[in-house]
Coordinates of C-alpha atoms and ligand atoms in Angstrom, one line a residue:
M19 CA 217.8 -111.0 -177.8
S20 CA 218.5 -114.9 -176.7
D21 CA 221.3 -116.5 -178.6
P22 CA 220.2 -119.7 -180.1
A23 CA 223.2 -121.3 -179.0
L24 CA 222.9 -120.9 -175.6
V25 CA 219.2 -122.2 -175.5
P26 CA 219.3 -125.8 -174.2
R27 CA 217.8 -127.7 -177.2
H28 CA 214.6 -128.7 -174.9
P29 CA 211.7 -128.0 -176.0
W30 CA 212.6 -128.0 -179.9
K31 CA 215.1 -130.8 -180.1
G32 CA 214.3 -133.7 -182.4
R33 CA 210.7 -132.2 -182.9
R34 CA 208.9 -131.6 -186.4
V35 CA 207.8 -128.3 -187.4
V36 CA 206.2 -127.5 -190.4
L37 CA 206.6 -123.4 -190.7
G38 CA 204.3 -122.4 -193.4
V39 CA 205.3 -118.9 -195.3
T40 CA 202.3 -116.6 -197.0
G41 CA 203.2 -113.7 -199.2
G42 CA 204.7 -110.7 -197.4
V43 CA 207.6 -109.1 -197.4
A44 CA 207.7 -109.7 -193.5
A45 CA 208.6 -113.3 -195.0
Y46 CA 212.3 -112.5 -195.0
K47 CA 212.3 -112.2 -191.5
V48 CA 211.5 -115.9 -191.5
V49 CA 214.5 -117.3 -193.0
Q50 CA 215.8 -116.0 -189.7
L51 CA 213.5 -118.0 -187.8
A52 CA 214.0 -121.0 -190.5
R53 CA 217.4 -121.0 -189.3
D54 CA 216.9 -120.2 -185.5
L55 CA 214.8 -123.2 -185.2
T56 CA 217.1 -125.6 -186.9
L57 CA 220.2 -124.4 -184.6
V58 CA 218.2 -125.1 -181.6
G59 CA 217.2 -128.6 -183.1
A60 CA 214.0 -128.9 -184.8
D61 CA 213.2 -130.6 -188.2
V62 CA 211.7 -127.4 -189.7
D63 CA 209.6 -128.6 -193.2
V64 CA 208.9 -125.3 -195.2
V65 CA 205.8 -124.8 -196.7
M66 CA 205.4 -121.9 -198.9
S67 CA 202.6 -120.2 -200.5
A68 CA 203.1 -119.0 -204.2
G69 CA 202.7 -115.5 -202.6
A70 CA 205.8 -115.9 -200.4
Q71 CA 208.0 -117.4 -203.2
R72 CA 207.7 -113.8 -205.0
F73 CA 209.3 -112.4 -201.7
V74 CA 212.0 -115.3 -200.8
A75 CA 213.2 -118.0 -202.9
P76 CA 212.8 -121.5 -201.6
L77 CA 216.4 -122.1 -202.2
S78 CA 217.4 -119.3 -198.8
F79 CA 214.9 -121.8 -196.5
E80 CA 216.8 -124.9 -198.0
A81 CA 219.8 -123.6 -197.4
V82 CA 219.1 -122.8 -193.7
T83 CA 217.1 -125.9 -192.8
G84 CA 218.8 -128.1 -194.8
R85 CA 216.0 -129.9 -195.8
P86 CA 213.2 -129.7 -199.2
V87 CA 211.4 -127.0 -199.0
H88 CA 207.2 -127.7 -200.0
T89 CA 205.6 -125.4 -202.6
R90 CA 203.2 -127.4 -204.3
L91 CA 200.1 -129.8 -203.2
F92 CA 200.0 -131.9 -206.5
S93 CA 203.5 -133.3 -206.7
V94 CA 204.9 -136.2 -208.5
D95 CA 206.3 -137.8 -205.4
G96 CA 204.2 -136.5 -202.9
A97 CA 200.2 -137.9 -203.6
A98 CA 199.4 -136.9 -200.0
L99 CA 202.1 -134.9 -198.6
H100 CA 199.7 -132.3 -196.9
V101 CA 198.6 -135.2 -195.0
R102 CA 201.9 -136.6 -194.1
L103 CA 203.3 -133.1 -193.0
G104 CA 200.3 -132.6 -191.2
L105 CA 200.7 -135.8 -189.3
D106 CA 204.4 -135.6 -188.8
A107 CA 204.3 -132.4 -187.2
D108 CA 204.6 -131.5 -183.2
A109 CA 204.0 -127.9 -184.0
V110 CA 202.5 -125.5 -187.2
C111 CA 203.4 -121.9 -187.2
V112 CA 202.7 -119.4 -189.7
A113 CA 204.5 -116.3 -190.3
P114 CA 203.9 -113.8 -191.5
A115 CA 200.3 -114.7 -192.1
T116 CA 198.7 -112.3 -194.5
A117 CA 195.4 -110.9 -194.4
D118 CA 194.5 -113.3 -197.2
F119 CA 195.8 -116.1 -195.4
L120 CA 193.7 -115.7 -192.7
A121 CA 190.9 -115.1 -194.6
R122 CA 191.2 -118.9 -196.1
A123 CA 191.9 -120.7 -193.5
T124 CA 189.1 -119.2 -191.5
Q125 CA 187.0 -120.8 -194.9
G126 CA 188.7 -124.0 -194.3
R127 CA 189.8 -123.4 -198.1
A128 CA 191.8 -126.6 -199.2
D129 CA 193.3 -125.2 -202.4
D130 CA 196.9 -125.1 -201.7
L131 CA 199.5 -127.1 -199.5
L132 CA 199.7 -125.1 -196.4
T133 CA 195.7 -125.1 -196.1
T134 CA 195.3 -128.6 -196.6
T135 CA 198.1 -129.2 -194.3
L136 CA 196.3 -127.0 -191.4
L137 CA 192.9 -129.1 -191.9
A138 CA 195.2 -132.6 -191.7
T139 CA 197.2 -131.7 -188.9
R140 CA 196.2 -132.4 -185.2
A141 CA 199.2 -130.6 -184.0
P142 CA 198.6 -127.2 -182.2
V143 CA 199.0 -124.3 -184.5
L144 CA 200.5 -120.8 -184.4
I145 CA 200.0 -118.0 -186.8
C146 CA 201.7 -115.1 -186.5
P147 CA 200.2 -111.8 -188.6
A148 CA 201.7 -109.5 -190.4
M149 CA 200.3 -106.6 -192.7
N150 CA 200.3 -103.1 -193.2
D151 CA 198.8 -102.1 -189.8
R152 CA 195.2 -100.0 -191.2
M153 CA 194.6 -103.7 -192.5
F154 CA 195.3 -105.3 -189.5
A155 CA 192.5 -103.1 -188.2
H156 CA 189.9 -104.0 -190.3
P157 CA 187.1 -105.5 -188.6
Q158 CA 187.1 -108.7 -191.1
V159 CA 190.6 -109.0 -190.5
R160 CA 190.1 -108.8 -186.6
A161 CA 187.0 -111.8 -186.8
N162 CA 188.7 -113.8 -189.0
L163 CA 191.4 -113.8 -186.6
A164 CA 189.1 -114.4 -183.7
H165 CA 187.7 -117.6 -185.0
L166 CA 190.8 -118.7 -185.7
R167 CA 191.9 -118.3 -182.1
D168 CA 188.4 -119.0 -180.3
A169 CA 186.6 -121.1 -182.6
L170 CA 190.0 -123.1 -184.1
G171 CA 191.9 -123.2 -181.0
Y172 CA 194.9 -121.8 -182.7
Q173 CA 197.6 -119.7 -180.9
V174 CA 198.3 -116.1 -182.1
A175 CA 201.7 -114.3 -181.7
G176 CA 201.9 -110.1 -182.4
P177 CA 202.0 -108.6 -184.4
G178 CA 203.9 -105.8 -182.6
Q179 CA 203.8 -102.3 -183.4
G180 CA 206.7 -100.3 -185.3
R181 CA 208.3 -99.7 -188.8
L182 CA 206.3 -101.4 -191.4
A183 CA 207.5 -102.4 -194.9
A184 CA 208.2 -98.7 -196.3
G185 CA 210.1 -97.7 -193.6
E186 CA 206.9 -95.5 -192.0
V187 CA 206.1 -96.2 -188.3
G188 CA 202.4 -97.9 -188.2
E189 CA 200.3 -96.0 -185.5
G190 CA 199.0 -99.5 -184.5
P191 CA 200.1 -103.3 -184.5
G192 CA 201.0 -104.9 -187.9
R193 CA 204.2 -105.7 -188.2
L194 CA 205.7 -109.4 -187.7
L195 CA 207.8 -110.3 -184.0
E196 CA 211.1 -110.7 -184.3
P197 CA 212.4 -114.1 -184.6
W198 CA 214.0 -114.6 -181.5
Q199 CA 210.5 -113.7 -180.3
L200 CA 208.8 -116.3 -182.9
L201 CA 211.0 -118.8 -181.8
E202 CA 210.0 -118.5 -178.2
H203 CA 206.3 -118.6 -179.4
V204 CA 207.1 -122.0 -181.1
G205 CA 208.8 -122.8 -177.9
R206 CA 205.9 -122.8 -175.7
L207 CA 203.9 -124.4 -178.6
L208 CA 206.2 -127.4 -178.0
G209 CA 207.2 -126.5 -174.4
T210 CA 203.7 -126.5 -172.4
Q211 CA 203.7 -128.5 -169.6
A212 CA 200.6 -129.7 -167.8
V213 CA 201.8 -128.7 -164.6
F214 CA 202.8 -125.5 -165.8
A215 CA 199.7 -124.6 -167.4
Q216 CA 197.6 -122.2 -165.3
R217 CA 199.9 -121.4 -163.0
T218 CA 201.6 -118.0 -162.2
V219 CA 205.3 -117.9 -161.7
L220 CA 206.8 -114.9 -159.7
V221 CA 210.3 -114.3 -160.8
T222 CA 212.7 -111.4 -159.2
A223 CA 216.4 -110.4 -161.0
G224 CA 218.9 -108.1 -161.6
P225 CA 220.2 -106.0 -158.6
T226 CA 218.7 -102.6 -157.1
R227 CA 219.9 -99.8 -156.9
E228 CA 219.4 -97.0 -154.1
A229 CA 220.0 -93.1 -154.7
I230 CA 223.1 -91.6 -152.8
D231 CA 221.9 -88.2 -154.8
P232 CA 220.3 -87.7 -158.7
V233 CA 223.1 -89.7 -160.3
R234 CA 224.9 -92.0 -157.9
F235 CA 223.8 -95.2 -156.4
V236 CA 224.8 -98.1 -154.3
G237 CA 224.4 -100.8 -156.3
N238 CA 225.8 -104.8 -157.4
R239 CA 227.1 -106.3 -160.7
S240 CA 224.0 -108.2 -160.6
S241 CA 223.1 -108.5 -164.7
G242 CA 219.4 -110.2 -164.2
R243 CA 220.6 -112.9 -166.5
M244 CA 219.9 -115.8 -164.5
G245 CA 216.3 -114.6 -163.5
Y246 CA 215.3 -113.6 -167.0
A247 CA 216.8 -117.2 -168.2
L248 CA 214.2 -118.7 -165.5
A249 CA 211.2 -116.1 -166.2
Q250 CA 211.7 -116.9 -170.2
A251 CA 212.2 -120.6 -169.7
A252 CA 208.7 -120.8 -167.3
W253 CA 206.8 -119.2 -169.6
R254 CA 207.7 -121.2 -172.6
R255 CA 206.6 -124.4 -170.2
G256 CA 203.1 -122.2 -170.2
A257 CA 203.2 -120.5 -167.3
R258 CA 201.8 -117.0 -167.0
V259 CA 204.7 -115.4 -165.5
V260 CA 205.7 -112.0 -163.9
L261 CA 209.0 -110.6 -163.8
V262 CA 210.4 -107.7 -161.2
S263 CA 213.2 -106.8 -162.4
G264 CA 215.8 -104.5 -160.7
P265 CA 217.8 -102.2 -163.9
S266 CA 219.2 -104.7 -166.5
S267 CA 220.3 -104.2 -169.8
L268 CA 218.8 -107.2 -171.1
T269 CA 215.9 -107.6 -173.5
P270 CA 212.4 -108.5 -171.1
P271 CA 211.9 -112.3 -172.0
E272 CA 208.9 -112.7 -174.6
G273 CA 205.6 -113.2 -173.5
V274 CA 206.3 -112.2 -169.7
E275 CA 205.0 -109.4 -168.0
T276 CA 207.3 -107.4 -166.9
V277 CA 207.4 -104.9 -163.8
H278 CA 210.9 -102.6 -163.8
V279 CA 211.6 -101.1 -160.4
E280 CA 214.7 -99.9 -159.3
T281 CA 215.0 -99.5 -155.2
A282 CA 214.4 -102.7 -152.6
I283 CA 211.6 -100.8 -151.4
E284 CA 210.2 -100.7 -154.6
M285 CA 210.7 -104.4 -155.4
R286 CA 208.9 -105.5 -152.1
G287 CA 206.3 -103.4 -153.1
A288 CA 205.5 -105.1 -156.9
V289 CA 206.2 -108.7 -154.7
E290 CA 203.6 -108.2 -152.7
E291 CA 201.2 -107.4 -155.0
V292 CA 201.7 -110.5 -157.2
L293 CA 202.9 -113.2 -154.7
P294 CA 199.2 -113.7 -153.6
D295 CA 198.7 -115.0 -156.6
A296 CA 201.5 -116.8 -157.4
D297 CA 201.7 -120.7 -157.4
V298 CA 205.9 -120.4 -157.5
S299 CA 208.0 -117.7 -156.3
V300 CA 211.4 -117.2 -157.6
F301 CA 214.0 -114.6 -155.9
A302 CA 217.0 -114.7 -157.9
A303 CA 217.4 -110.6 -157.6
A304 CA 220.4 -109.8 -155.9
V305 CA 218.6 -107.0 -153.6
A306 CA 221.0 -104.5 -152.2
D307 CA 221.3 -105.4 -148.2
Y308 CA 221.9 -101.4 -147.7
R309 CA 220.7 -98.3 -149.1
P310 CA 222.1 -94.5 -148.3
L311 CA 220.4 -93.3 -144.8
S312 CA 219.0 -90.7 -146.7
S313 CA 219.4 -89.6 -150.5
R314 CA 220.3 -86.1 -151.6
D315 CA 218.3 -84.1 -153.5
H316 CA 221.4 -82.3 -154.9
K317 CA 224.1 -83.7 -156.9
V318 CA 227.0 -84.1 -154.1
K319 CA 229.8 -81.5 -155.4
R320 CA 233.4 -82.2 -154.6
E321 CA 234.3 -78.5 -154.4
R322 CA 231.8 -78.1 -151.2
Q323 CA 232.4 -81.8 -150.3
G324 CA 236.0 -81.5 -149.7
S325 CA 238.8 -84.5 -149.7
S326 CA 236.0 -87.6 -147.9
L327 CA 232.6 -88.6 -147.9
S328 CA 230.9 -90.5 -145.7
V329 CA 227.6 -92.1 -146.7
E330 CA 225.8 -93.5 -143.7
L331 CA 223.9 -96.8 -145.1
T332 CA 220.7 -98.2 -143.3
A333 CA 219.2 -101.9 -143.6
N334 CA 217.1 -102.5 -146.2
P335 CA 214.1 -104.9 -146.3
D336 CA 215.1 -108.8 -146.8
I337 CA 212.2 -109.2 -149.4
A338 CA 212.0 -112.8 -149.3
S339 CA 211.5 -112.8 -145.8
E340 CA 209.2 -110.2 -145.2
T341 CA 207.0 -111.4 -148.0
R342 CA 206.8 -114.7 -146.0
P343 CA 203.0 -114.1 -145.0
S344 CA 201.7 -113.1 -148.3
R345 CA 202.8 -116.7 -150.2
R346 CA 199.9 -118.6 -150.9
P347 CA 199.4 -122.3 -149.1
G348 CA 201.0 -124.8 -151.0
S349 CA 203.0 -122.5 -153.2
V350 CA 206.6 -123.4 -154.3
T351 CA 209.4 -120.9 -153.2
V352 CA 213.2 -120.9 -154.4
G353 CA 215.5 -118.9 -153.4
F354 CA 219.3 -118.0 -154.5
A355 CA 222.7 -117.4 -152.4
L356 CA 225.7 -116.2 -153.8
E357 CA 228.8 -116.7 -151.6
T358 CA 231.8 -116.1 -151.3
E359 CA 233.1 -118.8 -148.2
D360 CA 231.3 -121.8 -146.7
L361 CA 229.0 -122.4 -149.9
L362 CA 226.8 -124.9 -148.3
E363 CA 226.6 -124.2 -144.9
N364 CA 225.6 -120.6 -145.5
A365 CA 223.1 -121.8 -148.4
A366 CA 221.7 -124.7 -146.1
R367 CA 221.3 -121.6 -143.2
K368 CA 219.2 -119.4 -146.0
L369 CA 217.2 -122.3 -147.1
T370 CA 215.5 -122.8 -143.6
S371 CA 215.6 -119.2 -142.4
K372 CA 214.1 -117.8 -145.5
G373 CA 211.4 -120.5 -145.5
F374 CA 212.6 -121.8 -149.5
D375 CA 211.4 -125.1 -151.0
L376 CA 214.8 -125.0 -153.1
L377 CA 217.4 -122.8 -152.6
V378 CA 220.1 -122.8 -155.5
A379 CA 223.9 -121.9 -154.4
N380 CA 226.8 -121.2 -156.4
D381 CA 230.5 -119.5 -155.6
A382 CA 230.8 -115.8 -156.3
L383 CA 234.5 -116.4 -156.8
E384 CA 234.6 -119.3 -159.3
A385 CA 235.3 -119.0 -162.8
G386 CA 232.4 -119.3 -165.2
S387 CA 229.8 -118.4 -162.0
G388 CA 227.9 -115.8 -160.6
F389 CA 227.5 -112.2 -162.1
E390 CA 228.7 -110.8 -165.5
V391 CA 229.1 -114.2 -166.9
R392 CA 226.7 -116.2 -169.1
T393 CA 227.5 -119.4 -167.6
N394 CA 226.8 -120.8 -163.7
R395 CA 227.9 -123.6 -161.5
V396 CA 224.9 -124.3 -159.2
T397 CA 224.1 -126.6 -156.4
I398 CA 220.9 -127.1 -155.7
L399 CA 219.4 -127.7 -151.9
A400 CA 216.3 -129.2 -150.5
C401 CA 215.2 -129.6 -146.9
D402 CA 214.8 -133.7 -147.8
R403 CA 217.3 -134.3 -150.2
A404 CA 220.8 -134.4 -150.8
P405 CA 222.4 -131.5 -152.3
E406 CA 222.4 -131.6 -156.0
E407 CA 225.6 -130.8 -158.0
L408 CA 225.1 -129.2 -161.4
P409 CA 227.9 -128.9 -163.6
L410 CA 229.2 -125.7 -165.2
Q411 CA 226.6 -124.4 -167.9
S412 CA 224.7 -122.0 -169.5
K413 CA 222.0 -120.1 -167.0
E414 CA 219.5 -121.3 -169.1
G415 CA 220.4 -124.7 -168.8
V416 CA 220.5 -124.3 -165.3
A417 CA 217.1 -122.5 -165.6
E418 CA 215.8 -125.9 -167.0
R419 CA 217.1 -128.0 -164.2
V420 CA 215.9 -125.9 -161.9
L421 CA 212.2 -125.5 -163.5
D422 CA 213.0 -129.5 -163.7
R423 CA 212.9 -129.3 -159.9
I424 CA 210.0 -127.1 -159.1
A425 CA 207.6 -129.2 -161.3
E426 CA 208.7 -132.4 -159.3
L427 CA 207.0 -130.4 -156.3
L428 CA 204.3 -129.0 -157.7
E429 CA 203.2 -132.5 -159.1
A430 CA 203.8 -133.8 -155.7
G431 CA 201.3 -130.8 -154.2
R432 CA 204.4 -130.2 -152.5
Ligands
CTP21 N1 216.6 -111.5 -150.6 C1 216.1 -110.8 -150.7 N2 215.9 -109.3 -150.3 C2 217.0 -109.0 -149.5 C3 218.5 -110.0 -149.6 C4 218.3 -111.1 -150.3 O1 214.7 -111.2 -151.3 N3 217.0 -108.1 -148.6 C5 216.9 -112.7 -151.1 C6 217.7 -113.0 -152.2 O2 216.8 -112.6 -153.8 C7 218.0 -114.8 -152.2 C8 218.0 -114.7 -151.0 O3 217.4 -113.8 -150.3 O4 217.0 -115.6 -153.0 C9 219.7 -114.6 -150.5 O5 220.2 -113.7 -150.9 P1 221.5 -113.3 -150.3 O6 222.0 -112.0 -151.0 O7 222.2 -114.4 -150.7 O8 221.1 -113.5 -148.9 P2 221.5 -112.4 -147.6 O9 220.1 -112.7 -146.6 O10 221.3 -111.0 -147.8 O11 222.7 -112.6 -146.8 P3 224.4 -112.0 -147.0 O12 224.0 -111.2 -148.0 O13 224.4 -111.9 -146.2 O14 224.8 -113.5 -147.7

């Protein structure tokens, strides 16, 4: 789950989000969304339907956004409030969107503040449905949603599957996405960049595990955090993102197609499949360079093994180098290098020998950098430019800068 305090403020910062809340029990989750959006720098104007106010008091939203909540179409101070809200908005998000709201929005009704604001705005709109799973499966609800998406161009997030209002687990989708997921969807609405739209970005992340026996493995300390942050940020910029991840305890990024692998050989296979379609490939995984020559079928027993154990290792494939022939001509390729000595020399060598356009280097021994921490201090190398040293910052912040550099290369057509 992303921690809003770690997410760099882009793309929410200083943007105006109209958050429409309609009458479903999931409205309580949207208080958290309003808070998260505010924390990452957005100005959130909450518009509540009459039904929503029966579930959550406007005061809750006022308290977390620090702004007045709008509930009435006709109010003394705002004769054309809907027009102003609609015009000022950078994005409109409706969560939860009930079946009744979907029907009324489909008809273009204008009998409350939220529906009129929708008609008045030209900002991108995100609809986040939530209802009982049987209601969501109804053909009329599906038809309304299809109309909003296909005819009006609204984005739709969710619903997900899982526990519903009364605690029963739904057989189909119906549950509102979690606040952190909704935050990411609003981020994509606000953050899509033309240069990333219609592009496929491949990211490798995490460690690999190479089996010694059925319970033991050779691995490393990589958490996957850097690669996951890159995948999430690339998706937020509008790309289709495929994340090939070794074992990691992190929640897969929202919207990203995540392929889970365990070994370097499996990772190479997954990369080979995606690479021909990738406009950008980022090799952030800490691949184990060696694997046991053979993995035993049964657990090594201390009693039988005695006082020492030797495990012979053999080299793993170098995924970034071996898959070079499958790279799409003109695509942008980014590597990472974690060093403990001669950082810049080693990094410069990897930049050219592995055919990367950019190489992100960091010193594993420096405090606040490398594995198992949430921050990183990196230097970005490119062939035609002096190394760019970045200050110590969150891995999410590093990801944004790396994506800025990738965007420059894509824009230049490489
Ligand atoms: N890499 C890879 N496959 C490997 C090893 C590394 O694809 N078997 C990729 C990494 O994802 C990274 C880059 O190559 O983008 C450099 O990784 P690194 O481990 O620093 O380099 P190595 O070539 O393994 O060199 P060394 O470990 O000797 O420093």
